[in-house]
Amino acid sequence: MAVGDLVFLTANGVAHGAIYASVALALVMIWRSTRILNFAQGAMALTSVYVGFETFEATGSVWLAMAAALFAGAMLGLLADRAIMRFVDPSEPLTAVIVTLGLLTFLQGVLGIAFGSQFRAFPTAFSTGAISVGSATIISPQDLFTVGSVAVVMAALLVLFTKTDLGLRLRASAFAPGTARLLGVDVSRMLTVGWVLASVVAALGGLLAVPSGIGLSPTALDGALILGFTAAVIGGLDSAVGALVGGVGLGVLLSLSSHWWGSTPAPIVSLAVLVAVLLLRPGGLFTFAGARKV
Amino acid sequence: MMYHQAPAKQRWTARVPPCLVHAIPLAIALAALFLATGLFEPYRTFQLATACALYCAVAGLSVLTGLTGQVSLGHGALMAVGGYAAALMMQELVGKGTLPALVAGLLAATMTATVAGWALGLGAARLEGPYLAGVTLALVVAVPAVVTIFGETFHGENGLALPALPVPDPVAGSVALERWQTMVALACAFLVTLLLVNLSRSHVGRAWRAGRDNAVATSLAGVDVGRMRVVAFTVSAGCAGLGGGVLAFLNGQVSPGAFGLALSIQLLTAMVLGGLGSLTGAAMGSVLIVWLPDYLSTTIAGWSLEPATAQRVEGNLPLALYGAVLILVMLLAPHGLTGMLARAGRWLVGSVTTARRGTAG
């Protein structure tokens, strides 16, 4: 493999990995504060993308479509938390799993009724033709935009969580809800804020994933959800940095594997990575070994 | 003081081996059900057979989820494993006559899915929380990729056709094809029920429940909780494989499209609707998920929608309903239909006894 190919494949992998990382980050944000793994994250993001698609059809502006999709993502997060997840008994992990799967199915069914199962093309904001430097093709403007926007969102979240008062309250509610409540933090509201933030991040992931060649259909983001889950598990489900690194690593790995074997085995590769991580380092690559219980 | 112990009244259950206690009434009930199919339309008989095939998988899933607290989304994929194994085996043995081909096919379905489930269980069933659901979700999405890569054996998206097996000799004259298929499906449902009832009432079932309720205390009592979970997943996978084999036998073909995430969600809905861990519930849930899409499509046909809209609604309304059922049942009636019926029964009995007391006093 030529060095130029390697550079292109890596860049392409990083761009796709940024998408998985944003889905993974959304899963991690909700997992950390509620111990719920949101299997409906992909379907919620997809619903936002459909809102964006309708906006684009109506206005013809990609930027307005993206803004509408992100706003829809925020509203969906708010609704999912206040209308459904708030009533889930946190002591029964099974209930949360089944309810989020129910939400996934419900949203896919509703999207199917509203838009049908056929694929639709969702426009990209930038060109997908790769830029060449000398004789080497490196990265397309759309991929650059993908990586850039995910990086900006990550940086914004980092600042939010570490430098602001709201971020401190969010972290306090996630790690010690009882103590936080005693110290005057409105933990319930913080949980909702967490759901809204996570859904916006996932909607961004969906907006970047759909134009990258998978097309818009009610099951379009099933794959992205699984890759996001895999990325989050690589990072240990509890670590935002782990989700980021896991997502990008997975993206590069899949980019290389599709260069060698074509894109068909991608789901098998991601399943193999997931099982390998769970067998060898069940806590993920970014956590220390858990305390023995017995 | 002499203590006279009244001779214990011998129930019939004391005189038969424990593993047959459930077999006898169940066999009578299923035989009665089979005789009743003589009165059904052929299409209803076929629906009953389909419900039996799904029941095998739902019952396995329900025991796994209800007794060990693990959710699997991979049972659709395990049914695919069973279906493909049955198809390949039956193609191989079609010359040897109906019964050998059928029995070998269904055995192959069960065995292959059991081994696949064991391998998968080793990797994932020991994990806590939602990991098993995530891994099995990844598995079910990977099925189309597997059948495409091994396209020579599995014929990719088109799938495999099963050989047409004629109704075998002893019943050939008296029973129509769909009633014969129903007979096979009922027999498989019978075997699955027997296995699961006896397992869940044995020390194995106790270990599953104990591990679910308190893993630490159960380990301290000397039970290897991880190993028990792998066993549960393996048994459950075998049941799903048999169900997949029966489904393939009923439909005469297997293709990856039939075994996707939608099937897994259907199984999950049947389980949740009936009540986690209840085999009666699994039976009710399986009948409902076979009947519902059919009922909906007749209803939608009456709405006089445009053809394109009608097709969209018909294809997706069941999915939306399954989702709503999953959410609402888990939040409002987590024990499903069996739980609701039990509550209604207690309420009725309670009001009757109160009324009697009222008149007596």
XYZ file of C-alpha atoms in Angstrom:
655
model
C 0.000 0.000 0.000
C 1.377 3.350 -1.017
C 1.976 6.018 1.602
C -0.506 8.273 -0.190
C -3.199 5.623 0.125
C -2.422 5.233 3.800
C -2.754 8.969 4.379
C -6.060 9.095 2.506
C -7.466 6.033 4.251
C -6.425 7.343 7.652
C -7.944 10.748 6.984
C -11.134 9.137 5.729
C -11.157 6.845 8.767
C -10.692 9.782 11.135
C -13.638 11.547 9.485
C -15.896 8.519 9.859
C -14.471 7.921 13.326
C -15.470 11.453 14.317
C -19.072 10.476 13.531
C -18.877 7.304 15.643
C -17.198 9.330 18.375
C -20.084 11.786 18.519
C -22.639 8.950 18.806
C -20.407 7.298 21.417
C -20.116 10.582 23.314
C -23.902 10.908 23.390
C -24.206 7.370 24.780
C -21.499 8.035 27.386
C -23.075 11.318 28.536
C -26.397 9.600 29.262
C -24.783 6.459 30.697
C -22.693 8.487 33.134
C -25.571 10.436 34.571
C -28.371 7.848 34.496
C -26.783 4.367 34.014
C -29.098 4.004 31.024
C -27.634 2.888 27.716
C -29.780 4.711 25.211
C -30.385 2.240 22.378
C -32.786 4.770 20.869
C -29.957 7.294 20.359
C -29.557 6.415 16.680
C -33.283 6.570 15.973
C -33.592 9.885 17.833
C -30.724 11.315 15.807
C -32.335 9.989 12.630
C -35.631 11.670 13.506
C -33.732 14.958 13.816
C -32.094 14.359 10.441
C -35.534 13.808 8.861
C -36.618 17.153 10.329
C -33.531 18.650 8.713
C -34.383 16.939 5.434
C -37.896 18.389 5.429
C -36.457 21.827 6.197
C -34.046 21.477 3.297
C -36.891 20.464 0.957
C -38.841 23.536 2.076
C -36.058 26.141 2.117
C -33.216 24.754 0.013
C -30.649 25.796 2.612
C -28.315 23.141 4.026
C -27.385 25.367 6.955
C -30.983 26.010 7.952
C -31.613 22.265 7.651
C -28.744 21.541 10.020
C -29.918 24.138 12.519
C -33.439 22.709 12.412
C -32.100 19.188 12.905
C -30.018 20.182 15.930
C -32.991 22.010 17.442
C -35.171 18.933 16.821
C -32.501 16.834 18.518
C -32.682 19.049 21.596
C -36.480 18.807 21.717
C -36.357 15.023 21.309
C -33.896 14.734 24.172
C -36.189 16.848 26.327
C -39.216 14.750 25.392
C -37.476 11.407 25.783
C -36.352 12.343 29.270
C -39.470 14.083 30.556
C -42.105 11.881 28.899
C -40.518 8.426 29.122
C -37.171 7.878 30.784
C -38.160 9.800 33.923
C -40.613 6.998 34.731
C -38.080 4.186 34.398
C -37.123 2.563 37.684
C -33.331 3.015 37.866
C -32.867 -0.051 40.079
C -34.041 -2.367 37.266
C -31.441 -2.149 34.465
C -33.570 -4.483 32.341
C -36.465 -2.012 32.207
C -34.271 0.764 30.853
C -32.823 -1.498 28.147
C -36.255 -2.644 26.970
C -37.787 0.834 27.115
C -35.017 2.393 25.016
C -35.338 -0.474 22.528
C -39.066 0.249 22.463
C -38.369 3.905 21.714
C -36.012 2.830 18.903
C -38.703 0.618 17.382
C -41.442 3.188 17.838
C -39.436 5.960 16.144
C -38.449 3.672 13.254
C -42.084 2.674 12.779
C -43.296 6.270 12.849
C -40.550 7.407 10.442
C -41.465 4.513 8.152
C -45.137 5.532 8.162
C -44.301 9.187 7.534
C -41.538 8.840 4.950
C -41.587 5.260 3.632
C -38.633 2.927 3.519
C -37.002 4.185 0.345
C -33.622 5.885 0.483
C -33.440 9.636 0.053
C -30.386 11.686 -0.742
C -29.394 14.172 1.932
C -27.173 16.974 0.661
C -23.671 17.535 1.993
C -22.618 20.996 3.076
C -19.352 20.769 1.174
C -17.915 18.880 -1.780
C -17.050 15.230 -1.281
C -14.313 15.256 -3.940
C -10.932 14.775 -2.277
C -8.363 17.584 -2.263
C -5.069 16.622 -3.848
C -1.680 17.851 -2.703
C 0.772 17.144 -5.471
C -0.129 13.628 -6.608
C -1.554 12.454 -3.279
C -5.270 12.706 -2.539
C -5.747 13.561 1.103
C -9.201 14.472 2.334
C -12.462 15.865 1.009
C -13.818 19.213 2.223
C -16.887 17.416 3.630
C -14.650 15.086 5.672
C -12.677 18.109 6.857
C -15.954 19.757 7.889
C -16.978 16.546 9.702
C -13.766 16.355 11.703
C -13.804 20.100 12.343
C -17.384 20.291 13.571
C -16.976 17.287 15.864
C -13.739 18.802 17.225
C -15.481 22.127 17.864
C -18.368 20.409 19.654
C -15.986 18.329 21.764
C -14.007 21.442 22.705
C -17.213 23.292 23.564
C -18.370 20.394 25.767
C -14.961 20.241 27.438
C -15.166 23.932 28.282
C -18.766 23.544 29.419
C -17.998 20.633 31.720
C -14.726 21.885 33.197
C -14.943 25.685 33.201
C -18.561 26.630 33.798
C -20.835 26.548 36.794
C -23.437 24.558 34.807
C -20.790 21.982 33.942
C -19.849 21.594 37.584
C -23.495 21.066 38.508
C -23.904 18.547 35.685
C -20.871 16.572 36.842
C -21.981 16.730 40.458
C -25.445 15.400 39.546
C -23.910 12.538 37.588
C -21.367 11.432 40.190
C -23.069 12.160 43.515
C -26.736 12.971 42.958
C -27.578 12.758 46.671
C -24.845 15.113 47.787
C -25.496 17.454 44.876
C -29.156 17.669 45.858
C -28.208 18.507 49.458
C -25.953 21.282 48.194
C -28.814 22.857 46.277
C -28.326 21.490 42.774
C -31.552 20.806 40.878
C -30.478 17.268 39.923
C -33.668 16.523 38.020
C -33.151 19.550 35.782
C -29.487 18.634 35.312
C -30.513 15.175 34.060
C -32.759 16.815 31.488
C -29.948 19.144 30.427
C -27.747 16.049 30.017
C -30.341 14.352 27.790
C -30.730 17.496 25.672
C -26.964 17.938 25.241
C -26.469 14.263 24.391
C -29.282 14.288 21.844
C -27.872 17.379 20.143
C -24.454 15.707 19.914
C -26.058 12.545 18.494
C -28.115 14.607 16.020
C -24.871 16.193 14.835
C -23.442 12.697 14.401
C -26.506 11.721 12.360
C -26.282 14.870 10.216
C -22.673 14.034 9.404
C -23.275 10.282 8.964
C -26.261 10.359 6.619
C -24.633 12.346 3.782
C -21.472 10.216 4.018
C -22.933 7.636 1.674
C -25.495 5.670 3.701
C -28.521 7.678 2.539
C -31.587 8.614 4.551
C -33.939 5.756 5.483
C -35.645 4.691 8.728
C -32.898 2.177 9.544
C -30.012 4.333 8.285
C -28.383 4.864 11.669
C -28.611 1.295 13.049
C -25.024 0.760 11.964
C -23.868 4.099 13.386
C -25.511 3.259 16.729
C -23.664 -0.057 16.911
C -20.363 1.525 15.919
C -20.968 4.286 18.461
C -21.705 1.646 21.108
C -18.538 -0.228 20.156
C -16.523 2.982 20.383
C -18.059 3.770 23.761
C -17.283 0.248 25.034
C -13.682 0.561 23.830
C -13.491 3.681 25.949
C -15.182 1.969 28.888
C -18.675 3.569 28.573
C -17.730 5.996 31.335
C -15.052 8.038 29.672
C -15.678 10.880 27.215
C -12.037 10.890 26.113
C -12.244 7.113 25.727
C -15.305 7.478 23.486
C -13.442 9.980 21.317
C -10.324 7.851 20.991
C -12.401 4.685 20.548
C -14.478 6.279 17.795
C -11.505 7.573 15.832
C -9.584 4.297 16.278
C -12.582 2.303 15.098
C -13.037 4.634 12.126
C -9.440 4.159 11.000
C -9.638 0.384 11.510
C -12.834 0.118 9.443
C -11.418 2.377 6.748
C -8.385 0.090 6.419
C -10.505 -3.077 6.545
C -12.799 -1.810 3.797
C -9.731 -1.004 1.701
C -8.562 -4.613 2.001
C -11.827 -6.577 2.055
C -14.473 -4.200 0.735
C -17.255 -2.707 2.831
C -19.345 -5.902 3.268
C -17.522 -7.338 6.322
C -17.639 -4.015 8.235
C -20.403 -5.185 10.637
C -18.429 -8.367 11.327
C -15.237 -6.406 12.008
C -17.053 -4.150 14.463
C -18.671 -7.170 16.156
C -15.244 -8.822 16.455
C -13.733 -5.671 17.972
C -16.622 -5.387 20.417
C -16.371 -9.014 21.553
C -12.562 -8.823 21.771
C -12.673 -5.726 23.974
C -15.350 -7.222 26.202
C -13.423 -10.468 26.595
C -9.995 -8.938 27.200
C -10.756 -5.606 28.877
C -14.443 -5.606 29.866
C -13.975 -2.259 31.552
C -12.650 -0.710 28.355
C -9.142 0.436 27.527
C -9.378 3.595 29.592
C -10.384 2.342 33.004
C -8.557 0.521 35.721
C -9.564 -2.992 36.713
C -12.742 -2.910 38.783
C -12.724 -4.004 42.398
C -13.515 -7.670 42.959
C -16.949 -8.147 44.387
C -16.358 -11.571 45.936
C -49.155 -38.336 73.720
C -49.701 -40.255 70.568
C -49.407 -38.280 67.434
C -51.562 -39.640 64.675
C -50.367 -38.596 61.301
C -53.081 -38.784 58.736
C -51.858 -40.724 55.705
C -50.884 -38.094 53.156
C -53.311 -37.990 50.286
C -51.426 -39.302 47.287
C -51.743 -36.885 44.416
C -51.260 -38.327 40.966
C -48.192 -36.142 40.602
C -46.458 -38.157 43.316
C -46.701 -41.350 41.330
C -45.150 -40.220 38.030
C -41.542 -39.145 37.507
C -41.266 -35.383 38.165
C -40.152 -34.609 34.632
C -43.467 -35.978 33.303
C -45.701 -33.973 35.645
C -46.047 -31.204 33.083
C -45.695 -33.444 30.068
C -49.004 -35.264 30.445
C -51.424 -32.309 30.755
C -49.456 -30.355 28.180
C -49.565 -33.222 25.703
C -53.319 -33.559 26.193
C -53.815 -29.808 25.690
C -51.716 -29.698 22.526
C -53.383 -32.806 21.117
C -56.747 -31.112 21.723
C -55.442 -27.975 20.015
C -54.325 -30.067 17.053
C -57.750 -31.706 16.788
C -59.307 -28.240 16.913
C -57.300 -27.197 13.840
C -59.579 -29.536 11.883
C -62.238 -26.839 12.321
C -59.957 -23.912 11.358
C -59.486 -22.420 7.913
C -56.151 -23.565 6.427
C -54.747 -20.028 6.786
C -55.507 -19.909 10.521
C -53.898 -23.333 10.915
C -50.772 -21.985 9.228
C -50.819 -18.959 11.550
C -50.999 -21.293 14.533
C -47.974 -23.191 13.222
C -46.073 -19.902 12.766
C -46.984 -18.871 16.303
C -45.577 -22.203 17.548
C -42.302 -21.599 15.696
C -42.001 -18.107 17.195
C -43.052 -19.451 20.590
C -39.969 -21.723 20.673
C -37.728 -18.659 20.390
C -39.857 -16.400 22.617
C -39.998 -19.048 25.365
C -36.211 -19.404 25.292
C -35.773 -15.636 25.365
C -38.298 -15.255 28.151
C -36.560 -17.791 30.378
C -33.219 -16.116 29.667
C -34.518 -12.631 30.402
C -36.941 -13.442 33.183
C -34.708 -15.813 35.123
C -31.210 -14.414 34.548
C -32.047 -10.778 33.844
C -30.187 -10.685 30.509
C -31.771 -9.265 27.342
C -30.746 -10.651 23.980
C -31.454 -8.986 20.657
C -29.647 -11.802 18.891
C -32.459 -14.339 18.954
C -33.483 -13.281 15.456
C -29.939 -14.083 14.329
C -29.965 -17.397 16.213
C -33.234 -18.275 14.483
C -31.433 -17.518 11.213
C -28.655 -19.921 12.239
C -31.277 -22.596 12.900
C -33.143 -21.873 9.684
C -30.045 -22.073 7.500
C -28.809 -25.235 9.259
C -32.200 -26.889 8.761
C -32.286 -25.854 5.092
C -28.812 -27.227 4.349
C -29.447 -30.487 6.221
C -32.827 -31.067 4.575
C -31.368 -30.415 1.110
C -28.749 -33.026 1.923
C -31.193 -35.658 3.170
C -34.250 -35.044 0.992
C -33.753 -38.378 -0.786
C -34.060 -40.370 2.429
C -37.732 -39.593 2.966
C -39.670 -36.954 4.857
C -39.212 -38.045 8.453
C -35.411 -38.568 8.451
C -34.865 -35.286 6.586
C -37.202 -33.375 8.884
C -35.849 -34.780 12.142
C -32.229 -34.375 11.061
C -32.961 -30.857 9.815
C -34.560 -29.742 13.071
C -31.821 -31.444 15.101
C -29.185 -29.671 13.019
C -31.021 -26.370 13.593
C -31.046 -26.889 17.352
C -27.456 -28.115 17.595
C -25.937 -25.409 15.400
C -27.740 -22.631 17.230
C -26.780 -24.172 20.570
C -23.105 -24.135 19.632
C -23.382 -20.602 18.231
C -25.176 -19.496 21.385
C -22.567 -21.126 23.586
C -19.743 -19.338 21.758
C -21.594 -16.041 21.940
C -22.533 -16.640 25.565
C -18.906 -17.273 26.531
C -18.100 -13.815 25.199
C -21.053 -11.820 26.377
C -23.380 -13.609 28.805
C -21.100 -13.059 31.786
C -21.341 -9.321 31.384
C -23.482 -7.117 33.558
C -25.947 -4.471 32.497
C -26.811 -3.687 28.907
C -23.677 -5.187 27.338
C -25.326 -8.418 26.186
C -28.084 -6.411 24.491
C -25.443 -4.317 22.709
C -23.348 -7.266 21.552
C -26.367 -9.202 20.312
C -27.615 -6.073 18.525
C -24.274 -5.950 16.706
C -24.677 -9.659 15.906
C -28.123 -9.343 14.386
C -26.978 -6.481 12.166
C -24.002 -8.587 11.008
C -26.172 -11.464 9.679
C -26.655 -10.076 6.137
C -22.881 -9.524 5.892
C -22.216 -13.164 6.831
C -24.640 -14.601 4.280
C -23.207 -12.300 1.602
C -19.594 -13.261 2.331
C -20.367 -16.995 2.307
C -22.560 -16.447 -0.734
C -21.740 -19.830 -2.289
C -23.271 -21.718 0.623
C -26.022 -19.308 1.631
C -26.925 -17.664 -1.720
C -26.698 -14.119 -0.317
C -29.839 -11.982 -0.243
C -31.893 -14.598 -2.113
C -31.466 -17.197 0.590
C -32.078 -20.918 0.333
C -35.156 -22.868 -0.671
C -36.066 -25.894 1.408
C -36.932 -29.101 -0.443
C -40.642 -29.851 -0.574
C -41.191 -32.638 1.955
C -44.441 -34.534 1.325
C -46.677 -35.481 4.248
C -45.245 -38.800 5.469
C -47.045 -42.102 5.213
C -48.991 -42.850 8.390
C -50.885 -39.546 8.248
C -50.608 -38.790 4.515
C -54.173 -39.694 3.607
C -56.006 -38.109 6.506
C -54.183 -34.814 7.117
C -53.664 -31.794 4.851
C -50.201 -30.262 4.452
C -50.746 -27.284 6.757
C -52.183 -29.519 9.499
C -49.145 -31.792 9.212
C -46.894 -28.722 9.496
C -48.872 -27.614 12.523
C -48.422 -31.067 14.039
C -44.642 -30.709 13.690
C -44.676 -27.156 15.065
C -46.828 -28.153 18.052
C -44.511 -31.080 18.792
C -41.497 -28.748 18.803
C -43.299 -26.248 21.043
C -44.096 -29.180 23.349
C -40.447 -30.234 23.585
C -39.276 -26.679 24.228
C -41.875 -26.156 26.946
C -40.992 -29.422 28.629
C -37.282 -28.600 28.637
C -37.759 -25.065 29.923
C -40.357 -25.908 32.581
C -38.226 -28.654 34.034
C -35.007 -26.630 33.844
C -36.496 -23.582 35.480
C -37.937 -25.674 38.329
C -34.685 -27.549 38.898
C -31.556 -26.456 40.764
C -30.432 -24.818 37.519
C -33.451 -22.514 37.484
C -32.937 -21.715 41.161
C -29.312 -20.787 40.431
C -30.435 -18.529 37.564
C -32.952 -16.713 39.737
C -30.535 -16.416 42.642
C -27.826 -15.025 40.373
C -30.269 -12.502 38.955
C -31.422 -11.294 42.354
C -28.018 -11.105 44.034
C -24.959 -12.171 42.097
C -22.560 -11.656 45.000
C -24.540 -13.703 47.523
C -25.057 -16.466 44.957
C -21.340 -16.701 44.230
C -20.662 -16.880 47.959
C -23.091 -19.800 48.144
C -20.853 -21.655 45.717
C -22.713 -21.128 42.436
C -20.654 -20.017 39.463
C -22.970 -17.218 38.328
C -21.065 -16.539 35.112
C -21.203 -20.184 34.093
C -24.929 -20.378 34.866
C -25.527 -17.366 32.640
C -23.625 -19.030 29.801
C -25.762 -22.161 30.300
C -28.946 -20.065 30.216
C -27.868 -18.327 27.035
C -26.905 -21.632 25.403
C -30.247 -23.290 26.230
C -32.106 -20.223 25.085
C -30.145 -20.178 21.814
C -30.972 -23.842 21.189
C -34.688 -23.077 21.566
C -34.372 -20.142 19.158
C -32.531 -22.377 16.672
C -35.294 -24.968 16.774
C -37.831 -22.170 16.280
C -35.844 -20.931 13.273
C -35.736 -24.440 11.837
C -39.500 -24.829 12.200
C -40.096 -21.385 10.677
C -37.926 -22.320 7.678
C -39.823 -25.612 7.338
C -43.154 -23.735 7.377
C -42.119 -21.057 4.899
C -40.201 -23.392 2.596
C -37.306 -20.921 2.427
C -34.804 -18.902 4.440
C -33.415 -15.472 3.542
C -31.500 -12.919 5.611
C -34.262 -10.313 5.279
C -36.642 -12.441 7.362
C -34.267 -12.643 10.335
C -33.309 -9.013 10.858
C -33.597 -6.691 13.825
C -37.349 -6.489 13.205
C -37.747 -10.201 14.049
C -35.690 -9.822 17.227
C -37.857 -6.882 18.247
C -40.970 -8.959 17.523
C -39.697 -11.713 19.808
C -38.879 -9.144 22.484
C -42.377 -7.661 22.175
C -44.026 -11.074 22.469
C -41.994 -11.768 25.587
C -42.677 -8.409 27.250
C -46.351 -8.509 26.315
C -46.831 -11.974 27.793
C -44.759 -11.299 30.895
C -41.026 -11.850 31.483
C -40.126 -15.388 32.473
C -43.606 -16.822 31.928
C -44.072 -19.592 29.358
C -47.849 -19.052 29.296
C -47.062 -15.424 28.588
C -44.670 -16.433 25.810
C -47.458 -18.466 24.204
C -49.937 -15.578 24.439
C -47.357 -13.111 23.134
C -46.432 -15.348 20.183
C -50.070 -15.745 19.142
C -50.571 -11.967 19.402
C -47.550 -11.027 17.278
C -48.638 -13.431 14.544
C -52.228 -12.256 14.647
C -51.635 -8.489 14.988
C -49.940 -7.651 11.628
C -52.572 -9.726 9.839
C -55.423 -8.006 11.672
C -53.874 -4.575 11.014
C -53.490 -5.170 7.292
C -57.161 -6.172 6.990
C -58.127 -3.085 8.993
C -55.915 -0.793 6.907
C -57.379 -2.247 3.712
C -60.736 -0.946 4.975
C -59.447 2.647 5.319
C -59.312 3.208 1.525
C -55.915 4.944 1.540
C -53.819 5.527 -1.548
C -51.901 2.332 -2.397
C -48.492 3.864 -1.622
C -49.668 5.264 1.722
C -51.438 2.026 2.591
C -48.240 0.086 1.924
C -46.212 2.453 4.124
C -48.709 2.219 6.963
C -49.113 -1.540 6.652
C -45.369 -2.137 6.711
C -44.584 0.162 9.619
C -47.638 0.426 11.852
C -46.900 -2.959 13.531
C -43.357 -1.728 14.237
C -44.599 1.503 15.817
C -47.101 -0.486 17.881
C -44.430 -2.946 19.044
C -42.350 0.008 20.205
C -45.275 1.574 22.026
C -46.119 -1.792 23.619
C -42.529 -2.255 24.809
C -42.480 1.174 26.440
C -45.979 1.143 27.921
C -45.950 -2.435 29.227
C -42.540 -2.016 30.867
C -43.607 1.235 32.528
C -47.214 0.450 33.445
C -47.537 -3.357 33.749
C -44.049 -4.869 33.919
C -45.452 -8.384 34.433
C -47.297 -8.293 31.146
C -50.543 -10.050 30.339
C -49.952 -12.964 32.719
C -49.365 -10.478 35.542
C -52.541 -8.591 34.666
C -54.575 -11.805 34.451
C -53.207 -12.982 37.800
C -54.158 -9.641 39.346
C -57.617 -9.773 37.813
C -57.981 -13.346 39.126
C -56.966 -12.331 42.637
C -59.333 -9.392 42.510
C -62.242 -11.634 41.429
C -61.493 -14.248 44.087
C -61.108 -11.490 46.646
C -64.461 -9.890 45.829
C -66.219 -13.283 45.845
C -64.868 -14.201 49.288
C -65.722 -10.749 50.637
C -69.245 -11.087 49.298
C -69.650 -14.520 50.924
C -68.404 -13.173 54.234
C -70.804 -10.316 53.863
C -73.832 -12.610 53.510
C -72.665 -14.996 56.254
C -71.968 -12.340 58.848
